[in-house]
Amino acid sequence: KTLYRFIHSLSLNMTQWKIHKWRYLLIIAFFSNIRDSQTFTTFHLKQMYQGREVFRTDLAFQRTLAADYVIDIEESSQTWRGYRIEDVFMKKDKSGGCKAVSTLCKVWDEVPSIPSFTLVATVNGDKAGVTLDNNLDNVSPKLVAVLSRIMIQWSTKLEETKVASFKLPNEKALEIAHHITSGEFAFALFRPLIDPTNNIELSEMVTQDGTILGVVPRSLVHRENLLHRGIGVLVIKDELISVPQEVHENGYPELYVHRRTDTKRIFPSLYDMFVGGVSIAGEDARLTAAREVAEELGLDRVLSDPNMLSDALFDCTVCTSYNRCVVTVFSCSFISDSKDSIKWQDEEVSWGDFVKYDNVVASADLSIDRLIKEKKWPGEIPANMEERIASSSKIGVGERNEWRKWDYVPDGLLVWEAWLDFQKELV
């Protein structure tokens, strides 16, 4: 956005614009291509930025994650090859961090000679099928059942045809008379795998760059730990954050931090600086962000006031043993002298308040340090961690500093690390 404003300001001088317009247009095209085709990640997909070459998404390959496998997608042959993450992980990789992210996003040193399983899709008129090339003993039948249904969607949506008959590995043929893109089709496709009496919410399995592969019930996303779409929102007091901290004369404004209830199934009593959530199938990330802020904090104005929520700031990939998500990050402004009031869900949140930005930074650093020492940190260990801890230890001296003992949700901390990297890139 800064680049576009700069170009626009120059274009007001018509003489300069006429002389240099092609140079400006090329600059716009170059940076637009980077923003549109690549994503920021936690640790890391990285990109060419300000002349520095770092790791990035290579669109020459498409991959996704499911259970213990990284899946290499070959569109030309309609083939998915699944490799155990442990078999692909580069032992010489010194960047550390999550093995799943490393195998998902980096160019592999070498490809294992034999995949753990291979799925091949075929489409012929109104019939489609998926075959399993390897012995089913190599992979869970339940995982094959889920992946083959997603692969059917991925392979048939490329054709303008109404596929009605499907053959999946080790299953009876399915007869479905709905178009491939309809919600009814997805429900019918997955009906044999789910309890129809439960409330079924659909989300989407994606590749490393957020490309949608297919619709899948959310319960199966979590059961098989599939890579999917989600959002994270920083709620800021009185303004939006979209530029580096150094640009703010008095530093960043306060951030909203909340503590999860002790009855939560996952991470009870831990803190988070993000409002987070999973995108429903077909739902734009910005709508997901607005919906989650309204649901979790009761800030309903965000659903009707477009100025309350920022545009998407960056994307990052979070991988843990229970959650793999391509997260789109936003900021949301809470106006303290307006009618805005935060009313959290009692079953979700036990405490929440706005906290000084520097205190959030320091408390997050201390929380990460504790996870590292306990060997529970799921991300890359920051190279400057000792320096960060030394700096954080000096913040709030002589003040009430309960925040020093806050333990944060690891997923939120991974997104927070991506946020800090994003800010560095903008400086």
CSV table of C-alpha atoms in Angstrom, one decimal, residues 46-362:
chain,number,residue,atom,x,y,z
A,46,LYS,CA,10.1,-16.3,3.4
A,47,GLN,CA,10.4,-14.2,0.3
A,48,MET,CA,12.6,-11.8,-1.6
A,49,TYR,CA,12.0,-8.6,0.3
A,50,GLN,CA,14.0,-5.4,0.2
A,51,GLY,CA,16.9,-7.1,-1.7
A,52,ARG,CA,17.4,-10.0,0.7
A,53,GLU,CA,17.0,-13.5,-0.6
A,54,VAL,CA,15.5,-15.9,1.8
A,55,PHE,CA,13.3,-19.0,1.8
A,56,ARG,CA,10.0,-18.6,0.0
A,57,THR,CA,7.1,-20.6,-1.4
A,58,ASP,CA,8.2,-22.1,-4.7
A,59,LEU,CA,5.1,-22.3,-6.9
A,60,ALA,CA,6.8,-24.9,-9.0
A,61,PHE,CA,5.4,-27.4,-6.5
A,62,GLN,CA,2.2,-27.8,-4.6
A,63,ARG,CA,2.1,-29.6,-1.2
A,64,THR,CA,-0.2,-30.1,1.7
A,65,LEU,CA,-0.2,-31.9,5.0
A,66,ALA,CA,-2.2,-34.8,6.5
A,67,ALA,CA,-1.5,-36.9,9.6
A,68,ASP,CA,2.1,-38.0,9.5
A,69,TYR,CA,2.5,-37.2,5.8
A,70,VAL,CA,3.5,-34.4,3.5
A,71,ILE,CA,1.7,-34.8,0.2
A,72,ASP,CA,3.3,-33.8,-3.1
A,73,ILE,CA,0.7,-32.8,-5.7
A,74,GLU,CA,1.3,-33.4,-9.4
A,75,GLU,CA,-1.6,-31.8,-11.3
A,76,SER,CA,-0.5,-32.9,-14.8
A,77,SER,CA,-0.8,-36.6,-13.8
A,78,GLN,CA,-3.6,-36.1,-11.3
A,79,THR,CA,-1.4,-37.7,-8.7
A,80,TRP,CA,-0.9,-37.2,-4.9
A,81,ARG,CA,2.2,-38.8,-3.4
A,82,GLY,CA,2.3,-39.1,0.4
A,83,TYR,CA,5.7,-39.2,2.1
A,84,ARG,CA,6.3,-39.6,5.8
A,85,ILE,CA,7.5,-36.3,7.2
A,86,GLU,CA,10.3,-38.0,9.1
A,87,ASP,CA,11.5,-39.5,5.8
A,88,VAL,CA,11.7,-36.2,3.9
A,89,PHE,CA,12.8,-33.9,6.7
A,90,MET,CA,16.2,-32.5,5.9
A,91,LYS,CA,18.6,-33.6,8.6
A,92,LYS,CA,21.2,-31.1,7.5
A,93,ASP,CA,18.6,-28.2,7.8
A,94,LYS,CA,20.1,-25.9,10.4
A,95,SER,CA,17.1,-23.5,10.5
A,96,GLY,CA,15.4,-25.7,13.2
A,97,GLY,CA,11.7,-25.2,13.6
A,98,CYS,CA,8.8,-27.5,12.7
A,99,LYS,CA,9.5,-30.5,10.5
A,100,ALA,CA,6.1,-30.3,8.9
A,101,VAL,CA,6.7,-26.7,7.8
A,102,SER,CA,10.1,-27.5,6.5
A,103,THR,CA,8.9,-30.4,4.4
A,104,LEU,CA,5.9,-28.4,3.3
A,105,CYS,CA,7.6,-25.2,2.1
A,106,LYS,CA,11.2,-25.9,1.2
A,107,VAL,CA,12.8,-27.5,-1.8
A,108,TRP,CA,13.7,-31.0,-0.8
A,109,ASP,CA,17.3,-32.1,-0.8
A,110,GLU,CA,16.2,-35.4,-2.3
A,111,VAL,CA,12.9,-37.2,-2.7
A,112,PRO,CA,12.5,-40.6,-1.1
A,113,SER,CA,12.5,-43.3,-3.8
A,114,ILE,CA,9.2,-44.8,-2.8
A,115,PRO,CA,6.3,-42.8,-1.4
A,116,SER,CA,4.3,-44.3,1.5
A,117,PHE,CA,1.2,-44.1,-0.7
A,118,THR,CA,0.1,-42.8,-4.1
A,119,LEU,CA,-3.4,-41.7,-5.0
A,120,VAL,CA,-4.3,-41.2,-8.7
A,121,ALA,CA,-7.5,-39.6,-9.8
A,122,THR,CA,-9.3,-40.3,-13.1
A,123,VAL,CA,-12.3,-38.5,-14.6
A,124,ASN,CA,-14.2,-40.1,-17.5
A,125,GLY,CA,-17.5,-38.4,-18.5
A,126,ASP,CA,-19.9,-38.6,-15.6
A,127,LYS,CA,-17.7,-41.0,-13.7
A,128,ALA,CA,-14.7,-40.3,-11.5
A,129,GLY,CA,-12.5,-42.4,-9.3
A,130,VAL,CA,-9.4,-42.5,-7.1
A,131,THR,CA,-7.1,-45.5,-6.9
A,132,LEU,CA,-4.5,-46.3,-4.3
A,133,ASP,CA,-1.2,-47.5,-5.8
A,134,ASN,CA,0.4,-48.8,-2.7
A,135,ASN,CA,-0.6,-51.4,-0.1
A,136,LEU,CA,-3.3,-50.0,2.2
A,137,ASP,CA,-1.2,-51.3,5.2
A,138,ASN,CA,1.2,-48.4,4.6
A,139,VAL,CA,-1.4,-45.8,5.5
A,140,SER,CA,-4.6,-45.6,7.7
A,141,PRO,CA,-7.7,-46.6,5.7
A,142,LYS,CA,-9.6,-43.7,7.5
A,143,LEU,CA,-7.0,-41.2,6.1
A,144,VAL,CA,-7.3,-42.7,2.6
A,145,ALA,CA,-11.1,-42.4,2.8
A,146,VAL,CA,-10.8,-38.6,3.7
A,147,LEU,CA,-8.0,-37.8,1.2
A,148,SER,CA,-9.7,-39.6,-1.7
A,149,ARG,CA,-12.9,-37.6,-1.2
A,150,ILE,CA,-10.9,-34.3,-1.2
A,151,MET,CA,-9.0,-35.5,-4.3
A,152,ILE,CA,-12.3,-36.2,-6.1
A,153,GLN,CA,-13.2,-32.5,-5.6
A,154,TRP,CA,-9.8,-31.3,-6.6
A,155,SER,CA,-9.7,-33.3,-9.8
A,156,THR,CA,-13.3,-32.8,-11.1
A,157,LYS,CA,-13.7,-29.1,-10.4
A,158,LEU,CA,-11.3,-28.4,-13.2
A,159,GLU,CA,-13.9,-29.7,-15.7
A,160,GLU,CA,-17.3,-28.4,-16.6
A,161,THR,CA,-19.0,-31.7,-16.1
A,162,LYS,CA,-21.6,-33.1,-13.7
A,163,VAL,CA,-19.9,-36.1,-12.2
A,164,ALA,CA,-22.4,-38.5,-10.6
A,165,SER,CA,-20.6,-41.8,-10.0
A,166,PHE,CA,-17.5,-42.2,-7.9
A,167,LYS,CA,-15.2,-45.2,-7.1
A,168,LEU,CA,-13.0,-44.8,-4.1
A,169,PRO,CA,-10.3,-47.2,-2.7
A,170,ASN,CA,-11.9,-50.2,-0.9
A,171,GLU,CA,-15.4,-48.7,-1.0
A,172,LYS,CA,-18.6,-49.4,-2.8
A,173,ALA,CA,-19.3,-47.0,-5.7
A,174,LEU,CA,-21.1,-43.7,-4.7
A,175,GLU,CA,-23.9,-42.3,-6.8
A,176,ILE,CA,-24.3,-38.6,-6.2
A,177,ALA,CA,-26.4,-36.4,-8.6
A,178,HIS,CA,-25.1,-33.1,-7.4
A,179,HIS,CA,-22.7,-30.7,-9.0
A,180,ILE,CA,-19.1,-31.0,-7.7
A,181,THR,CA,-19.1,-27.4,-6.2
A,182,SER,CA,-22.4,-27.6,-4.3
A,183,GLY,CA,-22.6,-27.9,-0.5
A,184,GLU,CA,-25.0,-30.8,-0.9
A,185,PHE,CA,-22.4,-32.7,-2.8
A,186,ALA,CA,-19.8,-32.3,-0.1
A,187,PHE,CA,-22.3,-33.5,2.6
A,188,ALA,CA,-23.2,-36.5,0.4
A,189,LEU,CA,-19.6,-37.3,-0.3
A,190,PHE,CA,-18.6,-37.4,3.4
A,191,ARG,CA,-21.8,-38.9,4.8
A,192,PRO,CA,-20.4,-42.4,5.2
A,193,LEU,CA,-17.5,-41.0,7.4
A,194,ILE,CA,-19.4,-38.8,9.8
A,195,ASP,CA,-22.3,-38.8,12.2
A,196,PRO,CA,-25.2,-37.1,10.4
A,197,THR,CA,-26.9,-36.3,13.7
A,198,ASN,CA,-24.1,-33.9,14.7
A,199,ASN,CA,-23.9,-30.3,13.6
A,200,ILE,CA,-21.6,-30.5,10.6
A,201,GLU,CA,-19.4,-27.5,9.7
A,202,LEU,CA,-17.4,-27.5,6.5
A,203,SER,CA,-13.9,-26.1,6.1
A,204,GLU,CA,-11.3,-26.4,3.4
A,205,MET,CA,-8.1,-28.3,2.9
A,206,VAL,CA,-5.4,-26.2,1.3
A,207,THR,CA,-1.9,-26.3,-0.1
A,208,GLN,CA,1.1,-24.4,1.3
A,209,ASP,CA,0.1,-21.2,-0.6
A,210,GLY,CA,-3.6,-21.3,0.4
A,211,THR,CA,-4.9,-22.9,-2.8
A,212,ILE,CA,-8.1,-24.8,-1.9
A,213,LEU,CA,-8.1,-28.5,-2.6
A,214,GLY,CA,-11.6,-29.4,-1.4
A,215,VAL,CA,-14.3,-29.0,1.2
A,216,VAL,CA,-14.1,-31.3,4.2
A,217,PRO,CA,-16.0,-31.5,7.5
A,218,ARG,CA,-14.2,-29.7,10.3
A,219,SER,CA,-14.3,-32.7,12.6
A,220,LEU,CA,-12.2,-34.7,10.0
A,221,VAL,CA,-9.8,-31.7,9.6
A,222,HIS,CA,-8.9,-32.0,13.2
A,223,ARG,CA,-9.0,-35.8,13.3
A,224,GLU,CA,-6.5,-36.1,10.5
A,225,ASN,CA,-4.6,-32.9,11.2
A,226,LEU,CA,-5.2,-31.5,7.7
A,227,LEU,CA,-3.8,-28.2,6.5
A,228,HIS,CA,-6.6,-25.7,6.4
A,229,ARG,CA,-7.5,-22.0,6.4
A,230,GLY,CA,-7.9,-19.7,9.4
A,231,ILE,CA,-7.5,-16.2,10.7
A,232,GLY,CA,-5.8,-14.3,13.6
A,233,VAL,CA,-6.9,-10.8,14.7
A,234,LEU,CA,-5.0,-8.3,16.9
A,235,VAL,CA,-7.6,-6.1,18.7
A,236,ILE,CA,-5.9,-2.7,19.2
A,237,LYS,CA,-7.1,0.2,21.3
A,238,ASP,CA,-8.2,3.3,19.3
A,239,GLU,CA,-6.3,2.6,16.0
A,240,LEU,CA,-5.3,0.1,13.5
A,241,ILE,CA,-1.7,-1.3,13.3
A,242,SER,CA,-0.5,-1.5,9.7
A,243,VAL,CA,2.9,0.2,9.9
A,244,PRO,CA,6.1,-0.6,11.9
A,245,GLN,CA,6.3,0.4,15.5
A,246,GLU,CA,9.0,2.9,14.8
A,247,VAL,CA,6.5,5.0,12.8
A,248,HIS,CA,4.3,5.5,15.9
A,249,GLU,CA,5.5,8.5,17.9
A,250,ASN,CA,4.7,6.9,21.2
A,251,GLY,CA,5.0,3.3,20.2
A,252,TYR,CA,2.2,0.9,19.5
A,253,PRO,CA,-1.2,1.3,21.3
A,254,GLU,CA,-2.4,-1.3,23.7
A,255,LEU,CA,-3.4,-4.8,22.6
A,256,TYR,CA,-6.3,-6.9,23.9
A,257,VAL,CA,-5.1,-10.1,25.7
A,258,HIS,CA,-7.5,-12.7,27.1
A,259,ARG,CA,-7.2,-15.8,29.2
A,260,ARG,CA,-9.0,-19.0,28.2
A,261,THR,CA,-11.4,-20.6,30.7
A,262,ASP,CA,-10.1,-23.6,32.7
A,263,THR,CA,-12.9,-25.7,31.2
A,264,LYS,CA,-11.5,-25.5,27.6
A,265,ARG,CA,-10.6,-28.9,26.1
A,266,ILE,CA,-7.4,-27.5,24.6
A,267,PHE,CA,-5.0,-25.2,26.4
A,268,PRO,CA,-7.2,-24.4,29.4
A,269,SER,CA,-6.3,-21.2,31.4
A,270,LEU,CA,-3.6,-20.1,28.8
A,271,TYR,CA,-3.4,-16.6,27.4
A,272,ASP,CA,-3.7,-15.3,23.8
A,273,MET,CA,-3.2,-12.0,22.1
A,274,PHE,CA,-5.1,-13.0,19.0
A,275,VAL,CA,-8.8,-13.7,18.3
A,276,GLY,CA,-8.5,-16.8,16.1
A,277,GLY,CA,-10.8,-19.1,14.2
A,278,VAL,CA,-11.2,-21.4,11.2
A,279,SER,CA,-12.7,-20.2,8.0
A,280,ILE,CA,-15.9,-21.9,6.9
A,281,ALA,CA,-15.9,-23.3,3.4
A,282,GLY,CA,-16.3,-20.6,0.9
A,283,GLU,CA,-15.9,-17.8,3.5
A,284,ASP,CA,-13.6,-14.9,2.7
A,285,ALA,CA,-10.9,-14.5,5.3
A,286,ARG,CA,-12.0,-11.0,6.2
A,287,LEU,CA,-15.5,-12.2,6.9
A,288,THR,CA,-14.1,-14.9,9.1
A,289,ALA,CA,-12.1,-12.3,11.0
A,290,ALA,CA,-15.2,-10.1,11.5
A,291,ARG,CA,-17.4,-13.0,12.5
A,292,GLU,CA,-14.9,-14.3,15.1
A,293,VAL,CA,-14.4,-10.8,16.7
A,294,ALA,CA,-18.1,-10.4,16.9
A,295,GLU,CA,-18.7,-13.9,18.4
A,296,GLU,CA,-15.8,-14.0,20.8
A,297,LEU,CA,-15.7,-10.4,22.0
A,298,GLY,CA,-19.2,-9.2,21.3
A,299,LEU,CA,-18.0,-6.3,19.1
A,300,ASP,CA,-20.9,-6.6,16.6
A,301,ARG,CA,-20.0,-3.2,15.0
A,302,VAL,CA,-17.2,-5.0,13.1
A,303,LEU,CA,-19.8,-6.8,11.0
A,304,SER,CA,-21.2,-3.5,9.6
A,305,ASP,CA,-18.3,-1.0,9.9
A,306,PRO,CA,-15.6,-1.8,7.3
A,307,ASN,CA,-13.2,0.7,8.8
A,308,MET,CA,-13.0,-1.2,12.1
A,309,LEU,CA,-11.1,-4.1,10.5
A,310,SER,CA,-7.8,-3.7,8.5
A,311,ASP,CA,-7.2,-5.4,5.2
A,312,ALA,CA,-5.2,-8.6,5.4
A,313,LEU,CA,-1.8,-7.8,6.7
A,314,PHE,CA,0.1,-11.1,5.9
A,315,ASP,CA,-0.3,-14.9,5.9
A,316,CYS,CA,1.6,-17.4,8.0
A,317,THR,CA,1.7,-21.1,8.3
A,318,VAL,CA,1.3,-22.6,11.8
A,319,CYS,CA,2.1,-26.3,12.3
A,320,THR,CA,1.8,-28.2,15.6
A,321,SER,CA,0.9,-31.8,16.5
A,322,TYR,CA,-2.8,-30.9,16.7
A,323,ASN,CA,-3.2,-27.9,14.3
A,324,ARG,CA,-1.9,-27.0,10.8
A,325,CYS,CA,-3.3,-23.8,9.4
A,326,VAL,CA,-2.5,-21.1,6.9
A,327,VAL,CA,-3.4,-18.1,9.0
A,328,THR,CA,-4.4,-14.7,7.5
A,329,VAL,CA,-3.7,-11.9,10.0
A,330,PHE,CA,-5.8,-8.7,10.5
A,331,SER,CA,-5.9,-5.9,13.1
A,332,CYS,CA,-9.2,-4.5,14.6
A,333,SER,CA,-9.6,-1.1,16.2
A,334,PHE,CA,-11.6,-0.8,19.5
A,335,ILE,CA,-12.6,2.9,20.0
A,336,SER,CA,-12.5,3.5,23.8
A,337,ASP,CA,-14.7,6.7,23.8
A,338,SER,CA,-17.4,5.1,21.6
A,339,LYS,CA,-20.3,2.8,22.3
A,340,ASP,CA,-18.0,-0.2,21.8
A,341,SER,CA,-17.9,-2.6,24.7
A,342,ILE,CA,-16.3,-6.0,24.9
A,343,LYS,CA,-18.6,-8.8,26.1
A,344,TRP,CA,-16.8,-12.1,25.9
A,345,GLN,CA,-18.4,-15.6,26.0
A,346,ASP,CA,-18.2,-16.9,29.5
A,347,GLU,CA,-17.6,-20.4,28.4
A,348,GLU,CA,-14.6,-19.2,26.2
A,349,VAL,CA,-12.9,-16.4,28.2
A,350,SER,CA,-12.3,-16.0,31.9
A,351,TRP,CA,-10.5,-12.6,31.8
A,352,GLY,CA,-9.5,-10.0,29.2
A,353,ASP,CA,-8.1,-6.5,29.1
A,354,PHE,CA,-6.0,-4.1,27.0
A,355,VAL,CA,-2.3,-4.4,27.8
A,356,LYS,CA,0.7,-2.2,27.0
A,357,TYR,CA,2.3,-3.4,23.7
A,358,ASP,CA,5.8,-3.6,25.3
A,359,ASN,CA,4.3,-5.8,28.1
A,360,VAL,CA,2.8,-8.1,25.5
A,361,VAL,CA,6.1,-8.4,23.7
A,362,ALA,CA,8.0,-9.1,26.9
